[in-house]
Amino acid sequence: MGFWKSLFSNSDTVAGSRGGRGSAIAKDPRSSDPRANDTRIVFSTEREIDLYELEELCDAVGWARRPLRKVRKALQHSFLVVSMWEQRGVRRRLIGFARATSDHAFNATIWDVVVHPSYQSQGLGKALMQYTIKKLRSEDISNITLFADPHVVDFYRRLGFILDPEGIKGMFWYPD
Amino acid sequence: MGFWKSLFSNSDTVAGSRGGRGSAIAKDPRSSDPRANDTRIVFSTEREIDLYELEELCDAVGWARRPLRKVRKALQHSFLVVSMWEQRGVRRRLIGFARATSDHAFNATIWDVVVHPSYQSQGLGKALMQYTIKKLRSEDISNITLFADPHVVDFYRRLGFILDPEGIKGMFWYPD
Ligand SMILES: CC(C)(COP(=O)(O)OP(=O)(O)OC[C@H]1O[C@@H](n2cnc3c(N)ncnc32)[C@H](O)[C@@H]1OP(=O)(O)O)[C@@H](O)C(=O)NCCC(=O)NCCS
Ligand SMILES: CC(C)(COP(=O)(O)OP(=O)(O)OC[C@H]1O[C@@H](n2cnc3c(N)ncnc32)[C@H](O)[C@@H]1OP(=O)(O)O)[C@@H](O)C(=O)NCCC(=O)NCCS
């Protein structure tokens, strides 16, 4: 129900991207739904996501589990929460996620970008990021930042992200 | 008035750090107040800062001006706003500033760290950052991040910030 609300009030169907209508799904070995041609990739900015479904997605890429209480708080206080769904007829599955913190004025920082392994390498990560950037830009955020794991620096570079522009360096502080 | 509120409800006086009580002030050539011995450095997390005073501080280090409307919005939506004041008797002056965005759960990103040139190189930037880190830690934020201009990487390194830990890279996206 939360989902339908999101689908109609807060979502967009991706069109024209690689891995859009059908293509991501035709490859899915679990596809036995006669209505498979109905399959669409849908984006949503609704933040009321089933946290167990999100945990499953993060598990699938091997991320460490995080307390759901804290995940809920983080989603509530993110500026933007983007989820990507495979929609077949009335069924839907969470296949991608990203979120951003922001000061609502100058800058945003994107965190937790993930595409389910069964749906990777089909252009969906790119579509997810392009959707996220478009949403941030529509809020007049001009400085979009992130911290990239070494193996995905090139993924972000292809999307137009610049590494250490003018020597600006990402730094982290951890408790002792 | 807003200031007094902040001073008593939301502030701390720095004690024991280099550049704390007196030392930062004794050097200030404009010091002619007979009550100069009253001088203290005070930190506040009150976000109702005089935007003109903040603009003056940022001007003093040569930062590009930003629309005050957007600055106001950014302060409202920052997770933490830290200001550092020189307090002499009943007079006070804004001499330092920092703020952080956050998801209120896992991570925070520090922006706009500045100390007025007349007060630099006396340990006040360090005290400002230590205060900021302490506040973020008291909110249970474990992942504190920032993007450092090349000339201040060492300033942050001395404070315990790590450059590109495990190869994680800061990246920026700008509009075309
Ligand atoms: C990173 C991730 C989101 C990419 O999603 P994806 O759907 O596989 O990516 P796409 O298929 O849209 O790829 C888009 C482009 O980036 C390239 N690309 C994808 N993954 C890449 C990688 N790891 N390294 C370099 N390039 C990569 C693709 O070749 C493609 O290039 P092209 O546009 O020139 O054809 C996905 O692999 C993932 O979830 N990984 C695990 C979680 C993770 O590491 N997240 C990032 C944390 S910082
Ligand atoms: C960067 C800044 C906040 C430092 O404030 P400060 O009050 O001068 O710093 P401190 O006196 O507390 O210095 C703390 C330590 O960092 C060192 N340090 C200070 N500035 C430094 C710099 N630019 N590069 C390397 N080390 C520096 C000091 O030597 C001192 O070292 P120590 O603890 O070993 O004695 C201040 O210079 C400033 O406002 N600069 C202009 C704005 C700016 O560039 N902000 C950062 C944007 S990312």
XYZ file of C-alpha atoms and ligand atoms in Angstrom:
448
model
C 0.000 0.000 0.000
C 2.869 2.274 0.924
C 4.352 1.136 -2.328
C 1.349 1.968 -4.463
C 1.200 5.342 -2.900
C 4.795 5.831 -3.828
C 4.351 4.433 -7.288
C 1.693 6.935 -8.204
C 2.670 9.961 -6.217
C 6.391 9.902 -6.104
C 7.744 7.642 -8.821
C 8.850 7.557 -12.382
C 9.220 4.762 -14.856
C 12.584 4.701 -16.499
C 12.387 4.910 -20.260
C 14.943 4.481 -22.961
C 17.899 3.518 -20.797
C 19.828 0.338 -21.363
C 18.288 -2.202 -19.083
C 14.983 -0.390 -19.129
C 11.701 -1.964 -20.249
C 12.104 -5.684 -20.438
C 15.775 -6.056 -21.082
C 16.859 -6.377 -17.472
C 14.131 -8.880 -16.869
C 14.285 -11.104 -19.911
C 17.602 -12.364 -18.587
C 16.260 -13.152 -15.147
C 16.096 -16.977 -14.892
C 13.282 -16.721 -12.354
C 11.042 -15.122 -14.929
C 8.043 -17.407 -15.425
C 5.291 -14.859 -15.120
C 3.174 -14.908 -18.308
C 2.830 -11.169 -17.857
C 6.584 -10.719 -18.017
C 6.140 -8.256 -20.854
C 4.462 -6.025 -18.318
C 7.781 -5.709 -16.596
C 9.034 -2.237 -15.926
C 11.776 -0.623 -13.892
C 10.284 1.963 -11.587
C 12.048 4.597 -9.474
C 10.624 6.019 -6.297
C 11.619 8.701 -3.812
C 9.212 7.406 -1.179
C 11.229 6.901 2.015
C 8.878 4.429 3.698
C 10.775 1.394 2.433
C 10.426 -2.078 3.929
C 13.649 -2.233 5.925
C 13.858 -6.014 5.673
C 13.715 -5.806 1.898
C 16.447 -3.152 1.987
C 18.547 -5.317 4.297
C 18.172 -8.229 1.890
C 19.424 -6.062 -0.971
C 22.446 -4.916 1.055
C 23.117 -8.494 2.172
C 23.178 -9.541 -1.485
C 26.219 -7.322 -2.150
C 27.908 -8.384 1.078
C 27.531 -5.203 3.101
C 27.785 -5.489 6.875
C 24.410 -5.527 8.612
C 23.354 -2.367 10.409
C 20.790 -1.990 13.199
C 17.390 -1.407 11.547
C 16.594 1.271 14.131
C 19.538 3.291 12.876
C 18.758 2.558 9.222
C 15.215 3.888 9.779
C 16.601 7.061 11.356
C 19.093 7.504 8.522
C 16.352 7.231 5.879
C 14.154 9.694 7.757
C 16.978 12.211 7.854
C 18.342 11.713 4.381
C 17.510 14.538 2.002
C 16.756 12.108 -0.805
C 16.002 8.386 -0.772
C 15.857 6.670 -4.157
C 14.681 3.110 -4.620
C 14.587 1.156 -7.866
C 11.981 -1.548 -8.338
C 11.305 -4.278 -10.814
C 7.568 -4.135 -11.385
C 5.809 -7.090 -12.963
C 2.076 -6.675 -13.137
C 1.182 -5.978 -9.518
C 4.346 -7.511 -8.046
C 7.411 -5.517 -7.290
C 10.894 -6.193 -6.064
C 13.499 -3.828 -4.658
C 16.538 -4.075 -6.939
C 18.420 -0.855 -6.314
C 18.900 1.905 -3.785
C 20.717 5.178 -3.170
C 20.322 8.052 -0.736
C 21.791 11.490 -0.125
C 22.352 13.770 2.839
C 22.260 17.493 2.171
C 22.038 20.999 3.586
C 19.113 21.554 1.152
C 20.987 24.476 -0.367
C 24.526 23.966 -1.612
C 25.725 20.416 -1.317
C 24.586 16.817 -1.223
C 26.520 13.648 -0.458
C 25.367 10.359 -1.959
C 25.605 7.190 0.162
C 24.707 3.505 -0.091
C 24.499 3.115 -3.873
C 23.603 -0.471 -4.668
C 22.149 -2.613 -7.464
C 21.204 -6.237 -6.795
C 23.838 -8.569 -8.301
C 21.232 -10.257 -10.555
C 20.537 -6.877 -12.114
C 24.066 -5.481 -12.368
C 25.956 -4.715 -15.597
C 22.805 -3.832 -17.497
C 22.886 -0.077 -17.176
C 20.638 0.031 -14.130
C 23.272 1.448 -11.763
C 23.831 4.229 -14.266
C 20.074 4.863 -14.551
C 19.773 4.894 -10.745
C 22.566 7.450 -10.431
C 21.229 9.590 -13.272
C 17.825 9.624 -11.596
C 19.452 10.573 -8.273
C 21.474 13.382 -9.866
C 18.387 14.663 -11.701
C 16.429 14.807 -8.443
C 19.242 16.636 -6.639
C 19.616 19.075 -9.508
C 15.873 19.745 -9.510
C 16.299 20.853 -5.884
C 18.966 23.313 -7.026
C 21.846 21.436 -5.386
C 24.960 22.226 -7.386
C 27.685 20.455 -5.423
C 27.041 16.702 -5.538
C 29.664 14.651 -3.724
C 30.328 11.057 -2.714
C 32.988 8.758 -1.324
C 33.743 5.972 -3.797
C 35.158 2.582 -2.940
C 38.266 2.028 -5.094
C 36.577 -0.575 -7.334
C 33.746 1.787 -8.307
C 35.698 4.973 -8.992
C 35.419 4.300 -12.730
C 31.692 3.645 -12.477
C 31.232 7.152 -11.021
C 33.758 8.701 -13.398
C 31.662 7.550 -16.365
C 28.733 9.376 -14.790
C 30.686 12.645 -14.740
C 32.043 12.529 -11.199
C 35.538 13.973 -10.863
C 38.212 12.533 -8.584
C 39.871 15.024 -6.192
C 38.990 18.113 -8.284
C 41.589 20.851 -7.743
C 43.256 18.559 -5.252
C 40.271 18.452 -2.868
C 40.635 15.261 -0.846
C 38.101 13.047 0.880
C 39.050 12.476 4.531
C 37.559 10.301 7.288
C 37.712 10.398 11.035
C 37.019 7.232 12.988
C 36.767 6.750 16.729
C 39.923 5.245 18.255
C 19.596 38.458 22.650
C 19.716 35.415 20.442
C 23.343 35.297 21.395
C 22.776 35.394 25.119
C 20.258 32.656 24.766
C 22.866 30.641 22.933
C 25.595 31.477 25.365
C 23.748 30.131 28.307
C 21.719 27.334 26.800
C 23.850 25.952 24.091
C 27.438 26.962 24.577
C 30.652 25.973 26.187
C 33.709 27.916 27.138
C 36.880 26.372 25.863
C 39.341 25.611 28.603
C 42.893 24.462 28.608
C 43.490 24.422 24.861
C 46.289 26.429 23.304
C 44.802 29.741 22.323
C 42.171 29.435 25.000
C 41.694 31.951 27.801
C 43.508 35.137 26.970
C 46.288 33.920 24.740
C 44.443 34.426 21.456
C 43.385 37.850 22.557
C 46.511 39.287 24.066
C 47.967 39.314 20.579
C 45.030 41.176 19.064
C 46.264 44.707 18.317
C 42.720 46.076 18.601
C 42.595 45.068 22.232
C 42.149 48.228 24.294
C 39.321 47.113 26.509
C 40.371 47.478 30.157
C 38.382 44.317 30.809
C 40.521 42.356 28.359
C 41.300 39.895 31.085
C 37.650 38.927 30.923
C 38.244 37.624 27.449
C 37.120 34.110 26.743
C 36.661 31.901 23.713
C 33.126 30.543 23.649
C 31.635 27.864 21.437
C 27.982 27.684 20.519
C 25.735 25.301 18.582
C 22.966 27.880 18.269
C 22.096 28.103 14.576
C 20.488 31.565 14.647
C 23.686 33.332 13.645
C 23.778 36.869 12.256
C 24.299 36.093 8.582
C 26.088 39.370 7.938
C 28.607 38.579 10.645
C 29.123 35.138 9.123
C 29.545 36.670 5.668
C 32.169 39.014 7.066
C 34.086 36.060 8.511
C 33.987 34.196 5.194
C 34.967 37.356 3.313
C 38.001 37.647 5.578
C 39.396 34.319 4.275
C 38.498 35.190 0.681
C 35.606 32.818 0.135
C 33.188 33.653 -2.662
C 29.989 35.299 -1.453
C 26.876 33.188 -1.376
C 23.239 34.333 -1.392
C 22.188 34.860 2.243
C 18.837 33.211 1.505
C 20.669 29.990 0.633
C 23.090 30.320 3.555
C 20.101 30.622 5.918
C 18.546 27.486 4.411
C 21.838 25.603 4.660
C 22.218 26.467 8.361
C 18.635 25.440 9.061
C 19.235 22.067 7.441
C 22.681 21.367 8.768
C 22.784 18.738 11.473
C 25.278 20.738 13.493
C 26.273 24.395 13.349
C 29.278 25.410 15.449
C 30.315 29.003 15.981
C 33.317 30.240 17.931
C 33.200 33.623 19.608
C 35.636 35.922 21.288
C 33.807 37.187 24.343
C 35.072 40.310 26.164
C 32.834 41.358 28.988
C 29.461 41.728 27.288
C 30.861 42.117 23.764
C 31.341 39.222 21.437
C 32.769 38.674 18.009
C 32.361 35.739 15.607
C 35.862 34.375 14.980
C 35.245 30.816 13.789
C 32.663 28.575 12.204
C 32.005 25.009 11.065
C 28.913 22.994 10.200
C 28.005 19.431 9.339
C 25.330 17.661 7.320
C 24.291 14.226 8.492
C 21.783 11.399 8.298
C 21.577 11.627 12.129
C 22.599 7.982 12.358
C 25.755 6.830 10.585
C 27.642 9.614 8.935
C 28.311 13.325 9.047
C 30.149 15.567 6.604
C 31.834 18.727 7.864
C 31.713 21.865 5.689
C 32.826 25.491 5.852
C 35.528 25.280 8.513
C 36.969 28.730 9.046
C 38.920 30.741 11.603
C 39.326 34.504 11.191
C 42.854 35.323 9.929
C 43.587 37.458 13.014
C 42.974 34.407 15.176
C 44.666 31.706 13.079
C 47.770 29.721 14.083
C 46.931 29.829 17.779
C 45.272 26.457 18.149
C 41.747 27.779 17.689
C 41.052 25.866 14.459
C 42.073 22.703 16.264
C 39.830 23.560 19.237
C 36.940 24.319 16.857
C 37.345 20.965 15.108
C 37.745 19.065 18.376
C 34.545 20.658 19.658
C 32.760 19.741 16.399
C 33.973 16.141 16.546
C 32.958 15.867 20.209
C 29.451 17.084 19.402
C 29.099 14.644 16.502
C 30.386 11.780 18.625
C 27.940 12.652 21.402
C 25.188 12.113 18.811
C 26.582 8.651 18.122
C 27.859 9.508 14.631
C 30.773 7.196 13.912
C 31.686 8.096 10.347
C 32.862 11.714 10.223
C 33.918 12.867 6.775
C 34.995 16.012 4.990
C 36.467 17.284 1.755
C 39.745 19.077 2.403
C 41.301 21.731 0.213
C 44.869 20.642 -0.616
C 46.477 23.267 1.661
C 44.587 22.075 4.744
C 44.985 18.307 4.372
C 47.729 18.366 7.005
C 45.627 20.476 9.369
C 42.969 17.742 9.303
C 45.515 14.940 9.415
C 46.855 16.280 12.728
C 43.301 16.056 14.037
C 43.125 12.339 13.198
C 41.442 12.524 9.788
C 42.683 9.914 7.336
C 43.210 10.558 3.632
C 41.487 8.088 1.274
C 41.257 5.269 3.870
C 41.320 1.867 2.134
C 41.423 3.724 -1.160
C 38.033 5.410 -0.678
C 38.055 8.501 -2.873
C 36.208 11.786 -2.659
C 34.393 12.591 -5.914
C 32.425 15.614 -7.111
C 29.814 16.149 -9.754
C 29.264 19.627 -11.133
C 26.644 20.821 -13.599
C 28.015 21.227 -17.146
C 28.446 -0.167 -8.445
C 27.097 -0.660 -8.953
C 25.987 0.195 -8.311
C 27.040 -0.492 -10.478
O 25.759 -0.879 -10.939
P 25.552 -1.618 -12.346
O 24.082 -1.679 -12.590
O 26.329 -2.863 -12.378
O 26.254 -0.545 -13.335
P 25.864 -0.250 -14.842
O 25.540 -1.547 -15.521
O 24.813 0.807 -14.907
O 27.222 0.364 -15.381
C 27.309 1.688 -15.897
C 28.683 1.896 -16.464
O 29.673 1.768 -15.447
C 30.534 0.662 -15.737
N 30.749 -0.031 -14.484
C 29.857 -0.717 -13.732
N 30.433 -1.199 -12.629
C 31.725 -0.806 -12.679
C 32.830 -1.003 -11.829
N 32.735 -1.672 -10.688
N 34.001 -0.471 -12.217
C 34.112 0.242 -13.357
N 33.105 0.430 -14.197
C 31.924 -0.075 -13.870
C 29.821 -0.175 -16.742
O 30.720 -0.877 -17.539
C 29.040 0.853 -17.504
O 29.886 1.509 -18.431
P 29.320 2.095 -19.829
O 28.255 3.096 -19.506
O 30.535 2.710 -20.462
O 28.791 0.917 -20.562
C 26.884 -2.141 -8.633
O 27.912 -2.879 -9.206
C 26.819 -2.473 -7.151
O 25.760 -2.356 -6.524
N 27.952 -2.922 -6.559
C 28.005 -3.344 -5.153
C 27.801 -2.198 -4.197
C 28.844 -1.102 -4.352
O 30.036 -1.359 -4.461
N 28.362 0.176 -4.361
C 29.206 1.358 -4.434
C 29.687 1.753 -3.078
S 30.708 3.242 -3.125
C 42.374 25.880 8.230
C 42.121 26.742 9.441
C 40.684 26.538 9.933
C 43.117 26.365 10.552
O 42.817 27.151 11.693
P 43.997 27.627 12.695
O 43.327 28.239 13.874
O 44.970 28.468 11.971
O 44.673 26.225 13.043
P 45.422 25.835 14.428
O 46.218 27.009 14.886
O 44.436 25.314 15.377
O 46.349 24.657 13.934
C 46.265 23.346 14.444
C 47.377 22.528 13.883
O 47.278 22.444 12.460
C 48.410 23.035 11.863
N 47.922 23.797 10.707
C 47.137 24.884 10.731
N 46.864 25.295 9.483
C 47.517 24.435 8.675
C 47.646 24.320 7.285
N 47.033 25.167 6.445
N 48.390 23.298 6.795
C 49.001 22.431 7.630
N 48.912 22.493 8.945
C 48.186 23.487 9.464
C 49.045 23.912 12.914
O 50.415 24.048 12.693
C 48.742 23.139 14.161
O 49.632 22.058 14.305
P 50.070 21.484 15.763
O 48.811 21.058 16.466
O 50.980 20.350 15.422
O 50.746 22.645 16.447
C 42.349 28.240 9.122
O 43.656 28.396 8.637
C 41.387 28.817 8.108
O 40.289 29.258 8.457
N 41.804 28.867 6.816
C 41.029 29.502 5.771
C 39.762 28.695 5.437
C 40.054 27.268 4.984
O 40.919 27.023 4.172
N 39.274 26.322 5.525
C 39.347 24.919 5.212
C 38.520 24.595 4.003
S 38.556 22.874 3.591
